[in-house]
C-alpha cells in the first residue's frame, strides 16, 4: 500500500443515519485486496461486503458494520 486516504469525513459527524466513511487505497497490487476478504476485519470485526463496483481505474468495495455504518473502500493503482 502506497497511500491510504480518508475522504468526506465531515458527514460522519453530522448525526445523519446515512453517513459513511470513504477510503481510497493506492497500491501496486490492487488484486490482492480485491480478491481477498480477510482485510475487512481490520475495519471492523463485523464488517461485511454489501456491494462491489467498477469505476474503471478504481474498484470499490462497500462494507457495512452491524452499527449500520457503511465504509466505501476505493482500490486503485497509483498511476
mmCIF file of C-alpha atoms in Angstrom:
data_model
loop_
_atom_site.group_PDB
_atom_site.id
_atom_site.type_symbol
_atom_site.label_atom_id
_atom_site.label_comp_id
_atom_site.label_asym_id
_atom_site.label_seq_id
_atom_site.Cartn_x
_atom_site.Cartn_y
_atom_site.Cartn_z
ATOM 1 C CA UNK A 1 0.000 0.000 0.000
ATOM 2 C CA UNK A 2 1.373 3.378 -1.039
ATOM 3 C CA UNK A 3 -1.386 5.587 0.316
ATOM 4 C CA UNK A 4 -4.495 5.274 2.464
ATOM 5 C CA UNK A 5 -6.711 8.388 2.435
ATOM 6 C CA UNK A 6 -9.872 9.226 4.342
ATOM 7 C CA UNK A 7 -12.305 11.367 2.318
ATOM 8 C CA UNK A 8 -15.537 13.161 3.152
ATOM 9 C CA UNK A 9 -15.077 12.583 6.864
ATOM 10 C CA UNK A 10 -17.255 15.574 7.834
ATOM 11 C CA UNK A 11 -20.601 13.795 7.177
ATOM 12 C CA UNK A 12 -19.655 11.223 9.827
ATOM 13 C CA UNK A 13 -20.031 13.915 12.466
ATOM 14 C CA UNK A 14 -23.343 15.364 11.329
ATOM 15 C CA UNK A 15 -25.503 12.777 13.080
ATOM 16 C CA UNK A 16 -27.250 11.603 9.929
ATOM 17 C CA UNK A 17 -28.099 7.940 9.719
ATOM 18 C CA UNK A 18 -26.832 7.729 6.140
ATOM 19 C CA UNK A 19 -23.316 8.990 6.863
ATOM 20 C CA UNK A 20 -20.457 6.850 5.621
ATOM 21 C CA UNK A 21 -16.683 6.661 5.537
ATOM 22 C CA UNK A 22 -14.848 6.888 2.207
ATOM 23 C CA UNK A 23 -11.350 5.430 1.964
ATOM 24 C CA UNK A 24 -9.007 5.357 -1.015
ATOM 25 C CA UNK A 25 -6.215 2.776 -1.087
ATOM 26 C CA UNK A 26 -3.442 3.165 -3.660
ATOM 27 C CA UNK A 27 -1.402 0.009 -4.129
ATOM 28 C CA UNK A 28 0.802 -1.606 -6.780
ATOM 29 C CA UNK A 29 -1.181 -4.827 -6.338
ATOM 30 C CA UNK A 30 -4.895 -3.957 -6.061
ATOM 31 C CA UNK A 31 -5.854 -7.527 -6.915
ATOM 32 C CA UNK A 32 -4.528 -8.637 -3.522
ATOM 33 C CA UNK A 33 -7.202 -6.548 -1.774
ATOM 34 C CA UNK A 34 -9.886 -7.104 -4.386
ATOM 35 C CA UNK A 35 -9.595 -10.901 -4.406
ATOM 36 C CA UNK A 36 -9.404 -11.376 -0.618
ATOM 37 C CA UNK A 37 -11.911 -10.542 2.117
ATOM 38 C CA UNK A 38 -9.631 -11.169 5.110
ATOM 39 C CA UNK A 39 -8.732 -7.474 5.430
ATOM 40 C CA UNK A 40 -12.365 -6.465 6.042
ATOM 41 C CA UNK A 41 -11.963 -7.296 9.742
ATOM 42 C CA UNK A 42 -9.298 -4.574 10.011
ATOM 43 C CA UNK A 43 -12.111 -2.051 9.514
ATOM 44 C CA UNK A 44 -14.459 -3.777 11.954
ATOM 45 C CA UNK A 45 -14.771 -7.316 13.262
ATOM 46 C CA UNK A 46 -18.321 -7.473 11.875
ATOM 47 C CA UNK A 47 -17.628 -5.782 8.517
ATOM 48 C CA UNK A 48 -19.403 -7.492 5.640
ATOM 49 C CA UNK A 49 -19.369 -6.857 1.915
ATOM 50 C CA UNK A 50 -22.606 -5.354 0.607
ATOM 51 C CA UNK A 51 -21.556 -4.158 -2.864
ATOM 52 C CA UNK A 52 -18.787 -4.156 -5.469
ATOM 53 C CA UNK A 53 -18.500 -1.509 -8.160
ATOM 54 C CA UNK A 54 -16.136 -0.968 -11.056
ATOM 55 C CA UNK A 55 -15.280 2.648 -11.854
ATOM 56 C CA UNK A 56 -12.543 1.780 -14.339
ATOM 57 C CA UNK A 57 -9.315 2.832 -12.641
ATOM 58 C CA UNK A 58 -10.930 2.484 -9.199
ATOM 59 C CA UNK A 59 -12.642 -0.608 -7.855
ATOM 60 C CA UNK A 60 -14.989 -0.127 -4.903
ATOM 61 C CA UNK A 61 -15.778 -2.460 -2.050
ATOM 62 C CA UNK A 62 -18.683 -1.238 0.095
ATOM 63 C CA UNK A 63 -18.742 -2.690 3.584
ATOM 64 C CA UNK A 64 -21.339 -2.380 6.339
ATOM 65 C CA UNK A 65 -20.814 -2.721 10.061
ATOM 66 C CA UNK A 66 -23.515 -4.030 12.406
ATOM 67 C CA UNK A 67 -23.956 -0.423 13.615
ATOM 68 C CA UNK A 68 -25.167 0.423 10.100
ATOM 69 C CA UNK A 69 -22.081 2.481 9.241
ATOM 70 C CA UNK A 70 -21.003 1.956 5.645
ATOM 71 C CA UNK A 71 -17.370 2.094 4.599
ATOM 72 C CA UNK A 72 -16.642 2.644 0.923
ATOM 73 C CA UNK A 73 -13.151 1.476 0.018
ATOM 74 C CA UNK A 74 -11.802 2.522 -3.370
ATOM 75 C CA UNK A 75 -8.787 0.491 -4.521
ATOM 76 C CA UNK A 76 -6.532 1.669 -7.340
ATOM 77 C CA UNK A 77 -3.003 1.738 -8.703
ATOM 78 C CA UNK A 78 -1.041 4.947 -8.016
ATOM 79 C CA UNK A 79 -0.803 5.923 -11.689
#
